[in-house]
Amino acid sequence: MNKIREAFQRFMCGRYGSDRLNQVLLIVFLVCAVLDIFVDNVYFSVLLTSWEFLLIIGIYFRMFSRNVSKRYAENQKYLIFENKIRRFFGKTKYIQQQRKDFHIYTCPQCKQKIRIPKGKGKISVRCPKCGAEFVKNS
């Protein structure tokens, strides 16, 4: 067993291996495989099977590639994209939590979002970014 492990380590030396993008591609592959089990439509099943085939080829190609810099750049692009999505949903979740205690208004001039506590009546709001003043109900 030790010889097999050493042979595999020698084979993988200088190759890219697995990263976050490969993990996501593997998850997409598994979702397609599970969907393929439950689909009765022949055309949709053929489409899913072809997607599975392409995903497996892509995963193995990226994993065994010797062009490490190119695979690293692909992974970095994916991580930037994933981070944008995570920030969007995190920001949306934060705004929804804040809506319990605050009104969130947008400045009419610079579009800056401003939190105003609820229950203060009619107040004059001054934008901290551009200095514009406007009246809102809180």
PDB file of C-alpha atoms in Angstrom:
ATOM      1  CA  MET A   1       0.000   0.000   0.000  1.00  0.00           C
ATOM      2  CA  ASN A   2       2.902   2.315   0.781  1.00  0.00           C
ATOM      3  CA  LYS A   3       4.388   1.775  -2.698  1.00  0.00           C
ATOM      4  CA  ILE A   4       1.112   2.753  -4.354  1.00  0.00           C
ATOM      5  CA  ARG A   5       0.935   5.933  -2.301  1.00  0.00           C
ATOM      6  CA  GLU A   6       4.528   6.844  -3.185  1.00  0.00           C
ATOM      7  CA  ALA A   7       3.905   6.138  -6.877  1.00  0.00           C
ATOM      8  CA  PHE A   8       0.843   8.386  -6.830  1.00  0.00           C
ATOM      9  CA  GLN A   9       2.820  11.143  -5.063  1.00  0.00           C
ATOM     10  CA  ARG A  10       5.516  10.929  -7.756  1.00  0.00           C
ATOM     11  CA  PHE A  11       2.826  11.075 -10.455  1.00  0.00           C
ATOM     12  CA  MET A  12       1.191  14.151  -8.909  1.00  0.00           C
ATOM     13  CA  CYS A  13       4.495  15.980  -8.434  1.00  0.00           C
ATOM     14  CA  GLY A  14       4.373  19.116 -10.593  1.00  0.00           C
ATOM     15  CA  ARG A  15       0.637  18.779 -11.258  1.00  0.00           C
ATOM     16  CA  TYR A  16      -2.016  21.213 -10.067  1.00  0.00           C
ATOM     17  CA  GLY A  17      -4.222  19.017  -7.878  1.00  0.00           C
ATOM     18  CA  SER A  18      -7.578  20.055  -6.482  1.00  0.00           C
ATOM     19  CA  ASP A  19      -8.859  23.501  -5.501  1.00  0.00           C
ATOM     20  CA  ARG A  20     -12.110  25.289  -4.676  1.00  0.00           C
ATOM     21  CA  LEU A  21     -13.240  25.454  -8.317  1.00  0.00           C
ATOM     22  CA  ASN A  22     -12.746  21.698  -8.692  1.00  0.00           C
ATOM     23  CA  GLN A  23     -14.778  21.124  -5.531  1.00  0.00           C
ATOM     24  CA  VAL A  24     -17.660  23.203  -6.915  1.00  0.00           C
ATOM     25  CA  LEU A  25     -17.469  21.402 -10.260  1.00  0.00           C
ATOM     26  CA  LEU A  26     -17.629  18.092  -8.378  1.00  0.00           C
ATOM     27  CA  ILE A  27     -20.721  19.256  -6.457  1.00  0.00           C
ATOM     28  CA  VAL A  28     -22.379  20.295  -9.740  1.00  0.00           C
ATOM     29  CA  PHE A  29     -21.493  16.875 -11.161  1.00  0.00           C
ATOM     30  CA  LEU A  30     -23.077  15.105  -8.180  1.00  0.00           C
ATOM     31  CA  VAL A  31     -26.247  17.229  -8.462  1.00  0.00           C
ATOM     32  CA  CYS A  32     -26.492  16.364 -12.163  1.00  0.00           C
ATOM     33  CA  ALA A  33     -25.978  12.675 -11.385  1.00  0.00           C
ATOM     34  CA  VAL A  34     -28.723  12.667  -8.743  1.00  0.00           C
ATOM     35  CA  LEU A  35     -31.088  14.549 -11.063  1.00  0.00           C
ATOM     36  CA  ASP A  36     -30.316  12.081 -13.818  1.00  0.00           C
ATOM     37  CA  ILE A  37     -31.512   9.226 -11.605  1.00  0.00           C
ATOM     38  CA  PHE A  38     -34.935  10.812 -11.076  1.00  0.00           C
ATOM     39  CA  VAL A  39     -35.542  12.196 -14.579  1.00  0.00           C
ATOM     40  CA  ASP A  40     -37.857  10.201 -16.838  1.00  0.00           C
ATOM     41  CA  ASN A  41     -37.503  12.428 -19.913  1.00  0.00           C
ATOM     42  CA  VAL A  42     -35.021  10.833 -22.332  1.00  0.00           C
ATOM     43  CA  TYR A  43     -33.825  14.114 -23.882  1.00  0.00           C
ATOM     44  CA  PHE A  44     -33.226  15.769 -20.523  1.00  0.00           C
ATOM     45  CA  SER A  45     -31.451  12.629 -19.308  1.00  0.00           C
ATOM     46  CA  VAL A  46     -29.128  12.694 -22.335  1.00  0.00           C
ATOM     47  CA  LEU A  47     -28.422  16.379 -21.677  1.00  0.00           C
ATOM     48  CA  LEU A  48     -27.596  15.691 -18.025  1.00  0.00           C
ATOM     49  CA  THR A  49     -25.385  12.734 -18.951  1.00  0.00           C
ATOM     50  CA  SER A  50     -23.436  14.846 -21.421  1.00  0.00           C
ATOM     51  CA  TRP A  51     -23.009  17.569 -18.766  1.00  0.00           C
ATOM     52  CA  GLU A  52     -21.751  14.943 -16.321  1.00  0.00           C
ATOM     53  CA  PHE A  53     -19.267  13.666 -18.895  1.00  0.00           C
ATOM     54  CA  LEU A  54     -17.963  17.187 -19.629  1.00  0.00           C
ATOM     55  CA  LEU A  55     -17.703  18.022 -15.922  1.00  0.00           C
ATOM     56  CA  ILE A  56     -15.684  14.876 -15.163  1.00  0.00           C
ATOM     57  CA  ILE A  57     -13.342  15.592 -18.065  1.00  0.00           C
ATOM     58  CA  GLY A  58     -12.925  19.185 -16.863  1.00  0.00           C
ATOM     59  CA  ILE A  59     -12.284  18.142 -13.264  1.00  0.00           C
ATOM     60  CA  TYR A  60      -9.625  15.585 -14.229  1.00  0.00           C
ATOM     61  CA  PHE A  61      -8.062  17.956 -16.763  1.00  0.00           C
ATOM     62  CA  ARG A  62      -7.688  20.687 -14.135  1.00  0.00           C
ATOM     63  CA  MET A  63      -6.471  18.250 -11.476  1.00  0.00           C
ATOM     64  CA  PHE A  64      -3.759  16.604 -13.593  1.00  0.00           C
ATOM     65  CA  SER A  65      -2.689  19.751 -15.458  1.00  0.00           C
ATOM     66  CA  ARG A  66       0.953  20.778 -15.324  1.00  0.00           C
ATOM     67  CA  ASN A  67       0.100  24.383 -16.228  1.00  0.00           C
ATOM     68  CA  VAL A  68      -0.186  25.455 -12.586  1.00  0.00           C
ATOM     69  CA  SER A  69      -0.227  29.207 -13.239  1.00  0.00           C
ATOM     70  CA  LYS A  70      -3.188  28.987 -15.616  1.00  0.00           C
ATOM     71  CA  ARG A  71      -5.201  26.749 -13.250  1.00  0.00           C
ATOM     72  CA  TYR A  72      -4.371  29.105 -10.366  1.00  0.00           C
ATOM     73  CA  ALA A  73      -5.629  32.092 -12.402  1.00  0.00           C
ATOM     74  CA  GLU A  74      -8.862  30.224 -13.200  1.00  0.00           C
ATOM     75  CA  ASN A  75      -9.363  29.480  -9.521  1.00  0.00           C
ATOM     76  CA  GLN A  76      -8.719  33.125  -8.572  1.00  0.00           C
ATOM     77  CA  LYS A  77     -11.346  34.332 -11.075  1.00  0.00           C
ATOM     78  CA  TYR A  78     -13.820  31.880  -9.597  1.00  0.00           C
ATOM     79  CA  LEU A  79     -13.010  32.966  -6.033  1.00  0.00           C
ATOM     80  CA  ILE A  80     -13.550  36.632  -6.955  1.00  0.00           C
ATOM     81  CA  PHE A  81     -16.929  35.729  -8.485  1.00  0.00           C
ATOM     82  CA  GLU A  82     -17.893  33.659  -5.421  1.00  0.00           C
ATOM     83  CA  ASN A  83     -16.855  36.487  -3.104  1.00  0.00           C
ATOM     84  CA  LYS A  84     -19.083  38.973  -4.980  1.00  0.00           C
ATOM     85  CA  ILE A  85     -22.060  36.650  -4.577  1.00  0.00           C
ATOM     86  CA  ARG A  86     -21.325  36.069  -0.876  1.00  0.00           C
ATOM     87  CA  ARG A  87     -21.001  39.826  -0.239  1.00  0.00           C
ATOM     88  CA  PHE A  88     -24.291  40.524  -2.050  1.00  0.00           C
ATOM     89  CA  PHE A  89     -26.229  38.001   0.026  1.00  0.00           C
ATOM     90  CA  GLY A  90     -24.426  39.025   3.225  1.00  0.00           C
ATOM     91  CA  LYS A  91     -25.305  42.667   2.608  1.00  0.00           C
ATOM     92  CA  THR A  92     -28.923  41.760   1.852  1.00  0.00           C
ATOM     93  CA  LYS A  93     -29.141  39.708   5.062  1.00  0.00           C
ATOM     94  CA  TYR A  94     -27.625  42.575   7.090  1.00  0.00           C
ATOM     95  CA  ILE A  95     -30.120  45.082   5.650  1.00  0.00           C
ATOM     96  CA  GLN A  96     -33.024  42.771   6.473  1.00  0.00           C
ATOM     97  CA  GLN A  97     -31.786  42.463  10.070  1.00  0.00           C
ATOM     98  CA  GLN A  98     -31.453  46.239  10.357  1.00  0.00           C
ATOM     99  CA  ARG A  99     -35.008  46.863   9.084  1.00  0.00           C
ATOM    100  CA  LYS A 100     -36.392  45.730  12.455  1.00  0.00           C
ATOM    101  CA  ASP A 101     -34.998  48.765  14.280  1.00  0.00           C
ATOM    102  CA  PHE A 102     -34.123  51.226  11.506  1.00  0.00           C
ATOM    103  CA  HIS A 103     -35.524  52.816   8.370  1.00  0.00           C
ATOM    104  CA  ILE A 104     -33.000  52.766   5.567  1.00  0.00           C
ATOM    105  CA  TYR A 105     -33.212  55.749   3.230  1.00  0.00           C
ATOM    106  CA  THR A 106     -31.205  56.659   0.159  1.00  0.00           C
ATOM    107  CA  CYS A 107     -29.755  60.147  -0.245  1.00  0.00           C
ATOM    108  CA  PRO A 108     -31.411  61.819  -3.266  1.00  0.00           C
ATOM    109  CA  GLN A 109     -28.116  63.364  -4.430  1.00  0.00           C
ATOM    110  CA  CYS A 110     -25.339  60.808  -3.915  1.00  0.00           C
ATOM    111  CA  LYS A 111     -27.431  57.611  -3.414  1.00  0.00           C
ATOM    112  CA  GLN A 112     -25.695  56.851  -0.083  1.00  0.00           C
ATOM    113  CA  LYS A 113     -27.786  54.579   2.172  1.00  0.00           C
ATOM    114  CA  ILE A 114     -28.549  56.095   5.579  1.00  0.00           C
ATOM    115  CA  ARG A 115     -29.996  54.345   8.653  1.00  0.00           C
ATOM    116  CA  ILE A 116     -32.553  56.261  10.716  1.00  0.00           C
ATOM    117  CA  PRO A 117     -33.936  54.814  13.991  1.00  0.00           C
ATOM    118  CA  LYS A 118     -37.646  53.997  13.921  1.00  0.00           C
ATOM    119  CA  GLY A 119     -40.166  55.854  16.041  1.00  0.00           C
ATOM    120  CA  LYS A 120     -38.645  59.371  16.087  1.00  0.00           C
ATOM    121  CA  GLY A 121     -41.350  61.072  14.000  1.00  0.00           C
ATOM    122  CA  LYS A 122     -40.565  63.521  11.211  1.00  0.00           C
ATOM    123  CA  ILE A 123     -36.853  64.336  11.219  1.00  0.00           C
ATOM    124  CA  SER A 124     -34.362  66.187   9.072  1.00  0.00           C
ATOM    125  CA  VAL A 125     -31.670  63.854   7.783  1.00  0.00           C
ATOM    126  CA  ARG A 126     -28.211  65.096   6.803  1.00  0.00           C
ATOM    127  CA  CYS A 127     -26.214  62.852   4.487  1.00  0.00           C
ATOM    128  CA  PRO A 128     -22.767  62.171   5.968  1.00  0.00           C
ATOM    129  CA  LYS A 129     -21.234  61.749   2.518  1.00  0.00           C
ATOM    130  CA  CYS A 130     -22.401  64.814   0.561  1.00  0.00           C
ATOM    131  CA  GLY A 131     -24.041  66.970   3.260  1.00  0.00           C
ATOM    132  CA  ALA A 132     -27.463  67.140   1.584  1.00  0.00           C
ATOM    133  CA  GLU A 133     -30.441  67.532   3.939  1.00  0.00           C
ATOM    134  CA  PHE A 134     -33.893  66.049   3.452  1.00  0.00           C
ATOM    135  CA  VAL A 135     -36.926  65.409   5.660  1.00  0.00           C
ATOM    136  CA  LYS A 136     -38.202  61.874   6.289  1.00  0.00           C
ATOM    137  CA  ASN A 137     -40.564  60.059   8.664  1.00  0.00           C
ATOM    138  CA  SER A 138     -38.824  57.651  10.974  1.00  0.00           C
TER     139      SER A 138
END
